[in-house]
Short mmCIF file of C-alpha atoms in Angstrom, two decimals:
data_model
loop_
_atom_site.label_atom_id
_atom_site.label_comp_id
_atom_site.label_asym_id
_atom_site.label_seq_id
_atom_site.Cartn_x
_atom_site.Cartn_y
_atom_site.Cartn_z
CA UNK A 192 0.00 0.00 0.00
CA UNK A 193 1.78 3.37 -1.47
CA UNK A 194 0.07 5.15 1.37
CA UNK A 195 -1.18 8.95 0.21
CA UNK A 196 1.78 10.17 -2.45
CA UNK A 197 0.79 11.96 -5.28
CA UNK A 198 -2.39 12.49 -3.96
CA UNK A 199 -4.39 15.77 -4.85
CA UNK A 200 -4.51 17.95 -2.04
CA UNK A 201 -7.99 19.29 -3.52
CA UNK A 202 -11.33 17.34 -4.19
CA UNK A 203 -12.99 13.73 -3.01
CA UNK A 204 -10.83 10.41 -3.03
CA UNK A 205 -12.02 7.99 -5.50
CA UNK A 206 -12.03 4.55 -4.24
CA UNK A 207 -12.70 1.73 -6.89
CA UNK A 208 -13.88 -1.79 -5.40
CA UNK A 209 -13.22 -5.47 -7.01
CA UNK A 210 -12.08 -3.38 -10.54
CA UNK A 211 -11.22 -7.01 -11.37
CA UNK A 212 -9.24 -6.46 -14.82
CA UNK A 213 -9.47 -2.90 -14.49
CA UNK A 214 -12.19 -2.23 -17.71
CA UNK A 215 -13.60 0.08 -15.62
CA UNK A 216 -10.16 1.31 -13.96
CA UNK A 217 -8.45 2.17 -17.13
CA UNK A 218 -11.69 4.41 -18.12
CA UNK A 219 -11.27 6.54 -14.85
CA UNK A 220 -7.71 7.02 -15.24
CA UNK A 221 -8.14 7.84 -18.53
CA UNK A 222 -10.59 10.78 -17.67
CA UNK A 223 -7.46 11.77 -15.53
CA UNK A 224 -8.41 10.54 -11.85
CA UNK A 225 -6.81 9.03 -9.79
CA UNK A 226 -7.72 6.04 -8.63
CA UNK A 227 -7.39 4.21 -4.97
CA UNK A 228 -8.69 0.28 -6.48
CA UNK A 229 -9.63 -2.09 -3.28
CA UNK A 230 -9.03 -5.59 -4.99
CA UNK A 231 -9.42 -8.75 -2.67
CA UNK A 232 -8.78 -11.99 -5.65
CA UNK A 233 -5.27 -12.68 -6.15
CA UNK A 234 -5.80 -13.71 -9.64
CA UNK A 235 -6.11 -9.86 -10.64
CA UNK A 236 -3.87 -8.07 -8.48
CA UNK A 237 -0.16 -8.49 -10.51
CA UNK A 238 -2.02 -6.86 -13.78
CA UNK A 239 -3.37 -4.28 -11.52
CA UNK A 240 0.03 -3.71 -9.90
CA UNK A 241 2.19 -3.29 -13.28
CA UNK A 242 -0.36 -0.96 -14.05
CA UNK A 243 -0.25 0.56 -11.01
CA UNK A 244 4.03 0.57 -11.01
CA UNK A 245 3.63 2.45 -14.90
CA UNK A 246 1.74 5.57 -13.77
CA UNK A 247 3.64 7.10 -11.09
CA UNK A 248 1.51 7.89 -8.41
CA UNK A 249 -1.89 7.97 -10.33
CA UNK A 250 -3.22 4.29 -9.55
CA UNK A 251 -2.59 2.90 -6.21
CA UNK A 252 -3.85 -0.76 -5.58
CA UNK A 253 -4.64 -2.12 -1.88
CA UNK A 254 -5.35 -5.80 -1.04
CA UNK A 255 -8.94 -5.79 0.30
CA UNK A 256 -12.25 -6.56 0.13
CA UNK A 257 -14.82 -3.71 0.34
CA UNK A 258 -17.72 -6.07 1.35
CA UNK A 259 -14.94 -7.20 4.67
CA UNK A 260 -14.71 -4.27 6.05
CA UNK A 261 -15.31 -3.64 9.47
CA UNK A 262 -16.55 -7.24 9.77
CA UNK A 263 -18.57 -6.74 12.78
CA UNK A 264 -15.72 -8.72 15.02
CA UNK A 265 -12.54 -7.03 17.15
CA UNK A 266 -9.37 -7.32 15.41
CA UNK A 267 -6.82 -8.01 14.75
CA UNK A 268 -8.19 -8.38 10.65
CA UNK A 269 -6.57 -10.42 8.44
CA UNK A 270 -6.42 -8.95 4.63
CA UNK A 271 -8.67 -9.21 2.57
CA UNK A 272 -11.20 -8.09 5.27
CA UNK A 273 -10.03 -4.14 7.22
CA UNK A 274 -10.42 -2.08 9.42
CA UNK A 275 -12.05 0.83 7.29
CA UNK A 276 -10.81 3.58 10.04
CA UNK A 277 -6.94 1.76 9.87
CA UNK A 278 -7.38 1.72 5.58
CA UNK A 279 -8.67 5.06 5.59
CA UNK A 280 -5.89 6.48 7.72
CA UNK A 281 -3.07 4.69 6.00
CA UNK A 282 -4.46 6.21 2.98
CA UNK A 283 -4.29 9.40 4.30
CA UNK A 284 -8.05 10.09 4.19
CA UNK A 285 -8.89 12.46 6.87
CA UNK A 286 -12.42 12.84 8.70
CA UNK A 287 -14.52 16.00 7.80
CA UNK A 288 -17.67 17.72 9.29
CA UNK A 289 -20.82 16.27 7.90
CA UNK A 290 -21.73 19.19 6.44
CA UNK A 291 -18.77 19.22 4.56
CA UNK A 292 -18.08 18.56 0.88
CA UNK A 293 -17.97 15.08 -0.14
CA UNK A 294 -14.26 13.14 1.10
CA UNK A 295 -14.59 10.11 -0.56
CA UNK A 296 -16.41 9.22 -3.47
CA UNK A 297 -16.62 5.02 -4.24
CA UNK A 298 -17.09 2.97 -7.57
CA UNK A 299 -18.10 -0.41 -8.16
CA UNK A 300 -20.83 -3.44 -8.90
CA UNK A 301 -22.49 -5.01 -6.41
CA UNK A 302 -23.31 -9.05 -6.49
CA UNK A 303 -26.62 -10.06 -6.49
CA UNK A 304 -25.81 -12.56 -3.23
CA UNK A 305 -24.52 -9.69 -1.30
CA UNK A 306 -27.03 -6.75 -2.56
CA UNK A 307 -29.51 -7.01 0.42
CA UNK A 308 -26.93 -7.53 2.93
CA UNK A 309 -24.44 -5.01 2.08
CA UNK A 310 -27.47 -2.53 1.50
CA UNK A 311 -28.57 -3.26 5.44
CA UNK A 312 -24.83 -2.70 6.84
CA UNK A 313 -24.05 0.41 4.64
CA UNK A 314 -27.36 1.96 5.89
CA UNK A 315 -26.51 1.04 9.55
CA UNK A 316 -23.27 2.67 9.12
CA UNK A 317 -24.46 5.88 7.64
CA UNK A 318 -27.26 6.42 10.29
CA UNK A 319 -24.82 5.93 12.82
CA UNK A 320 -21.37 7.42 11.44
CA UNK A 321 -19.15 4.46 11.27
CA UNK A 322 -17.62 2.76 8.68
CA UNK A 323 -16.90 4.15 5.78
CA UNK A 324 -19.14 7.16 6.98
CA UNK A 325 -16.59 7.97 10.09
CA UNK A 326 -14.45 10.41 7.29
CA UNK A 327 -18.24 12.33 6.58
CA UNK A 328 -20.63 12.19 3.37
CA UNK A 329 -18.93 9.25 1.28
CA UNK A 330 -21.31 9.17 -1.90
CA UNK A 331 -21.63 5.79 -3.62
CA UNK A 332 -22.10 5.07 -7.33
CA UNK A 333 -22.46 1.67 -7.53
CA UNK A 334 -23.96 -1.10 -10.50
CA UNK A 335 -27.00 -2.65 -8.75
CA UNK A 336 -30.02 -4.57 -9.65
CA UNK A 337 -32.55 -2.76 -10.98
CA UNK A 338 -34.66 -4.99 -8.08
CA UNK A 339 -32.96 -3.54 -5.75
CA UNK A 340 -32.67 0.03 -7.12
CA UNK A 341 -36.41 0.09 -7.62
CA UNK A 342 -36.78 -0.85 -3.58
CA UNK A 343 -34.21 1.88 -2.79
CA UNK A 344 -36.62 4.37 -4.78
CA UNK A 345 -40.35 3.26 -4.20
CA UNK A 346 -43.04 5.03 -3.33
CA UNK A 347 -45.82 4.64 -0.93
CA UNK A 348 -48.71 2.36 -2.18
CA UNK A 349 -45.68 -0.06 -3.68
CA UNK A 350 -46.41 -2.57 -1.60
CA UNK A 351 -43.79 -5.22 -3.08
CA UNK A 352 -41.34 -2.49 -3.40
CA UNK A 353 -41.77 -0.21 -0.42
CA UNK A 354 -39.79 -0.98 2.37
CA UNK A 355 -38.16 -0.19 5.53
CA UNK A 356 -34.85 0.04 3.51
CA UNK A 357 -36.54 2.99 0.88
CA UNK A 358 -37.59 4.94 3.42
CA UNK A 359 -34.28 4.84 5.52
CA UNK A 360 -32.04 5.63 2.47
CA UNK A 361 -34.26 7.84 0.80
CA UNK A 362 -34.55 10.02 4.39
CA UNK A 363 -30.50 9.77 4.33
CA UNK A 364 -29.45 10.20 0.21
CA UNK A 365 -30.26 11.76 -2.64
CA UNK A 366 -30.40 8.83 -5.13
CA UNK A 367 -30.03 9.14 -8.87
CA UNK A 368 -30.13 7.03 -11.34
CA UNK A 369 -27.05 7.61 -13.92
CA UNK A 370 -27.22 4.76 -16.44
CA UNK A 371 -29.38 1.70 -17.18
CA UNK A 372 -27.48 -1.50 -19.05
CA UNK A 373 -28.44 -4.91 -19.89
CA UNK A 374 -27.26 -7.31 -16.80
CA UNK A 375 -26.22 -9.53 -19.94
CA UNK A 376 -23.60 -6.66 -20.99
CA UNK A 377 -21.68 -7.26 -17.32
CA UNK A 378 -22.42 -10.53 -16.22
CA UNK A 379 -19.46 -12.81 -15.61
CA UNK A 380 -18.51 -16.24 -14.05
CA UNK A 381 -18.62 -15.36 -10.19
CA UNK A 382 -14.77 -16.99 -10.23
CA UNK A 383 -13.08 -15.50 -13.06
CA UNK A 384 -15.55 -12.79 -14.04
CA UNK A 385 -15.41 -14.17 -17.54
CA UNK A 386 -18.40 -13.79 -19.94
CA UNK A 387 -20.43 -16.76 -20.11
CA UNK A 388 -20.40 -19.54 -22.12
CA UNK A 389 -22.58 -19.49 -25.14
CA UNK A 390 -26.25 -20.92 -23.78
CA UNK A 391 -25.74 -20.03 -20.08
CA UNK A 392 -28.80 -18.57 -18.23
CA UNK A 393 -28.79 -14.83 -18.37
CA UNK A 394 -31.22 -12.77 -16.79
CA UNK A 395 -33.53 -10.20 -18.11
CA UNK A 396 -32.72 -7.47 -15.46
CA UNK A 397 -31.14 -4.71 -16.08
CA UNK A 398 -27.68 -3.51 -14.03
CA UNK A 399 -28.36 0.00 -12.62
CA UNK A 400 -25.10 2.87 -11.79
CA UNK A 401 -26.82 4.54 -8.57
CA UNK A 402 -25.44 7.51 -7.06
CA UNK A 403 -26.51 7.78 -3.65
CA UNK A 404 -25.23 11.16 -1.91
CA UNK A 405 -25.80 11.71 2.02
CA UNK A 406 -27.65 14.49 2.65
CA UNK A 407 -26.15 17.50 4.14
CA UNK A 408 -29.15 18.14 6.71
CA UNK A 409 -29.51 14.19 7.80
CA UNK A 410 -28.25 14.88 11.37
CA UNK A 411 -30.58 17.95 12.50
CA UNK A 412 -33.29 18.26 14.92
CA UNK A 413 -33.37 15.07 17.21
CA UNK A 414 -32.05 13.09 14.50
CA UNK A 415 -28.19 12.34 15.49
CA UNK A 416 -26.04 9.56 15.28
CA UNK A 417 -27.11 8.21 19.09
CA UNK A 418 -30.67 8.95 18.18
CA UNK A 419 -31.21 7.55 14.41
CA UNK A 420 -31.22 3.66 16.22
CA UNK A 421 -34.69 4.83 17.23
CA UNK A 422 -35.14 6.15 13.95
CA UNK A 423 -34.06 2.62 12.09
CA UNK A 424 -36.19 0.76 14.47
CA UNK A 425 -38.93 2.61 14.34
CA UNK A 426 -39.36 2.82 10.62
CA UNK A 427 -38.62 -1.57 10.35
CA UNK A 428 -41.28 -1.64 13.26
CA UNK A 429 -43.82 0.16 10.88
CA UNK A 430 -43.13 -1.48 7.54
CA UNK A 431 -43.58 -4.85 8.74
CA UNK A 432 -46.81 -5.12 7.48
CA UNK A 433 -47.85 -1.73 5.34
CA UNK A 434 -51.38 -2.39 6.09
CA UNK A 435 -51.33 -1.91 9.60
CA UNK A 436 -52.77 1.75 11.18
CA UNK A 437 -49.83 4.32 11.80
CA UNK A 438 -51.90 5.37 14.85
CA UNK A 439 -52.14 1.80 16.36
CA UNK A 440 -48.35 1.48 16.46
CA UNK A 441 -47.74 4.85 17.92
CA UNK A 442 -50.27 4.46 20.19
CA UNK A 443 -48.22 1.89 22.03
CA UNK A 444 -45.14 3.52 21.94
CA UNK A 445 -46.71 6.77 22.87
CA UNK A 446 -49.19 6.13 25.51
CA UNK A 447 -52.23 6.24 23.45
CA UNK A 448 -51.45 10.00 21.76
CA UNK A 449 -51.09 9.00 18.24
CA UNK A 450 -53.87 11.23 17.73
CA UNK A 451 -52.25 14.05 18.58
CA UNK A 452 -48.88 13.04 17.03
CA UNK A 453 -50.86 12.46 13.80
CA UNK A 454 -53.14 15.91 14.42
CA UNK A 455 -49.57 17.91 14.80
CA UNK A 456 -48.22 16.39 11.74
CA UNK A 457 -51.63 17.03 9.43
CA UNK A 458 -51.59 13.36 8.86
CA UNK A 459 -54.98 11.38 8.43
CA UNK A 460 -55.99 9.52 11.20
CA UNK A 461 -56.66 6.52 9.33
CA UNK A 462 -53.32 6.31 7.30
CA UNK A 463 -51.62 3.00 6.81
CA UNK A 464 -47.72 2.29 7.49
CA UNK A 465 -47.46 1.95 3.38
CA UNK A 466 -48.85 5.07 3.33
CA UNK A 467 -46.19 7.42 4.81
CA UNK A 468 -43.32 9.04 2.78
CA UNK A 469 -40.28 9.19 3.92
CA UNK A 470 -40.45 12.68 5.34
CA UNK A 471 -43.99 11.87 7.38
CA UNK A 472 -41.57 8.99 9.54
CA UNK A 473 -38.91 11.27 9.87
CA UNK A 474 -41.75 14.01 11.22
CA UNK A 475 -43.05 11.67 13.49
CA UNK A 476 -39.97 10.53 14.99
CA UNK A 477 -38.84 13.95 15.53
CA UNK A 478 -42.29 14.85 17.58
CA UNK A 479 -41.73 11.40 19.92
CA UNK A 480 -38.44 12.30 20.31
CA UNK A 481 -39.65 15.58 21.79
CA UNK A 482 -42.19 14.28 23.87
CA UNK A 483 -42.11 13.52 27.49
CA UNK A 484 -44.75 10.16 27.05
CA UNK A 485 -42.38 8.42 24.36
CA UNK A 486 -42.33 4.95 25.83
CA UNK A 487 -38.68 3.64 24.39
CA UNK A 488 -38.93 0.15 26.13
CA UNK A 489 -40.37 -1.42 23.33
CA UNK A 490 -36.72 -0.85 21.22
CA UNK A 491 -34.94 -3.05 23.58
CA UNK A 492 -36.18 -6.42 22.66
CA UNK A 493 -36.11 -5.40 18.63
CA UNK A 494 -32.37 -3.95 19.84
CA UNK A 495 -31.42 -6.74 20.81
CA UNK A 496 -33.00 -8.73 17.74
CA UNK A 497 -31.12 -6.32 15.37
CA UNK A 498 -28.05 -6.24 17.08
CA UNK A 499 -28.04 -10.22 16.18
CA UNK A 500 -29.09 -9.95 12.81
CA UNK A 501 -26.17 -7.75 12.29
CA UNK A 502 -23.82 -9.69 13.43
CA UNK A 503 -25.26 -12.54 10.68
CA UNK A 504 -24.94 -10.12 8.19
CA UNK A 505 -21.49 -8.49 9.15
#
């Protein structure tokens, strides 16, 4: 690891995940950036590395696997899987305000098996400032599913789209869509990310590059990086079933002054959880976390649950 020579002092960092044989590597560099690429298969690094030895200081390579970091265990990590404060500080990325420009921008495509998964722990990790997230507002542009980017984008009355995770990263991001390709124009063998053989099984869905930008103003009002556990729970609490009344569930967190909750918020009485945009569950859990009868015992038992689940999925 070359560490943070020849670095711009100006502008984001541009990390580049599993670039694999560099196709999309060598397109960056050509557009003059340089590039930090985070590879964790052997097979690819000593063609990464030549290139990286011919350009004097404008590729650096790192042995690592972006979907190992900060594996949910104490150290000491053994490469591929990091410590994302330890990488970001040998690469001399330093931690910025929130509300400050964007440090550290990231490239790459996401596997279908780890989509959902890695969706869940980057979301964690923003609400709560960790991870990658410790250095500030790290914006992603990644290749997904379109499944997945439709979820991350739904609206209310999408029942098989509309979930807990499109309202928590649509409350957190901006998220825009910046090209749409066949899933047959990427797709490789998951071992040598070859093209497939002639009559393999190639799916109709289309590959996605998402740009998904914190928001400057995520952490204002009661929302903070202590708080926004509330704020995760309450939202996966709500969207369990989207036909369920809003003022039912705050009723028991609440002491039976959903009502007002609702009244103060100018939402209908007789809305359902699948219902609410983004910004009505952020306005509600900024009221409860104002008032005096907000019962929080409820979040330890689902605490607990998700502090298991994570652990499964870290």
């Amino acid at each position: 690891m070359g560490g943070a020579a020849g670095r711009p002092k100006h502008g984001p960092v541009l990390l580049e995940f599993e670039p694999g044989p560099g196709i999309l590597t060598r397109t960056l560099l050509n557009a003059g950036t340089r590039v930090i690429a985070l590879e964790s298969d052997m097979t690819f690094l000593p063609a990464l590395q030549s290139l990286e030895n011919n350009l004097d200081g404008q590729l650096e390579v790192v042995y690592c696997s972006f979907f190992k970091l900060d594996p949910g265990h104490c150290g000491p990590f053994i490469p591929p899987a990091m410590d994302s404060v330890e990488l970001f500080k040998k690469l001399g990325i330093s931690a910025v305000p929130w509300t400050a420009e964007v440090p550290v921008k990231i490239f790459g495509i996401i596997s279908r098996r780890n989509e959902r998964n890695l969706l869940w722990k980057l979301v964690y990790g923003l609400y709560e400032g960790i991870s990658i997230y410790h250095c500030g507002r790290v914006e992603l542009n990644m290749l997904m599913s379109e499944k997945e980017y439709k979820v991350l984008t739904a609206k209310p009355g999408e029942q098989m789209k509309y979930q807990a995770l499109s309202v928590l990263w649509q409350t957190a991001c901006e998220i825009q869509l910046l090209h749409m390709e066949p899933q047959s124009s990427f797709l490789t063998n998951s071992k040598t990310r070859r093209l497939p053989r002639p009559g393999s099984q190639i799916t109709n869905d289309n590959l996605c590059l998402v740009r998904m930008t914190p928001r400057r103003n995520l952490f204002t009002g009661a929302m903070t990086d202590t708080t926004s556990g509330t704020f995760i729970m309450m939202v996966k609490h709500c969207l369990i079933k989207q036909k369920s009344k809003v003022i039912d569930i705050i009723n028991t967190w609440n002491l039976g002054n959903g009502h007002k909750v609702l009244e103060q918020l100018e939402i209908p009485e007789n809305s359902l959880t699948g219902d609410l945009y983004p910004e009505e569950y952020r306005g509600i859990f900024e009221v409860l976390e104002q008032s005096p009868e907000f019962d929080r015992s409820w979040l330890y038992n689902d605490t607990f649950k998700m502090t298991v689940n994570r652990s499964l999925i870290f």
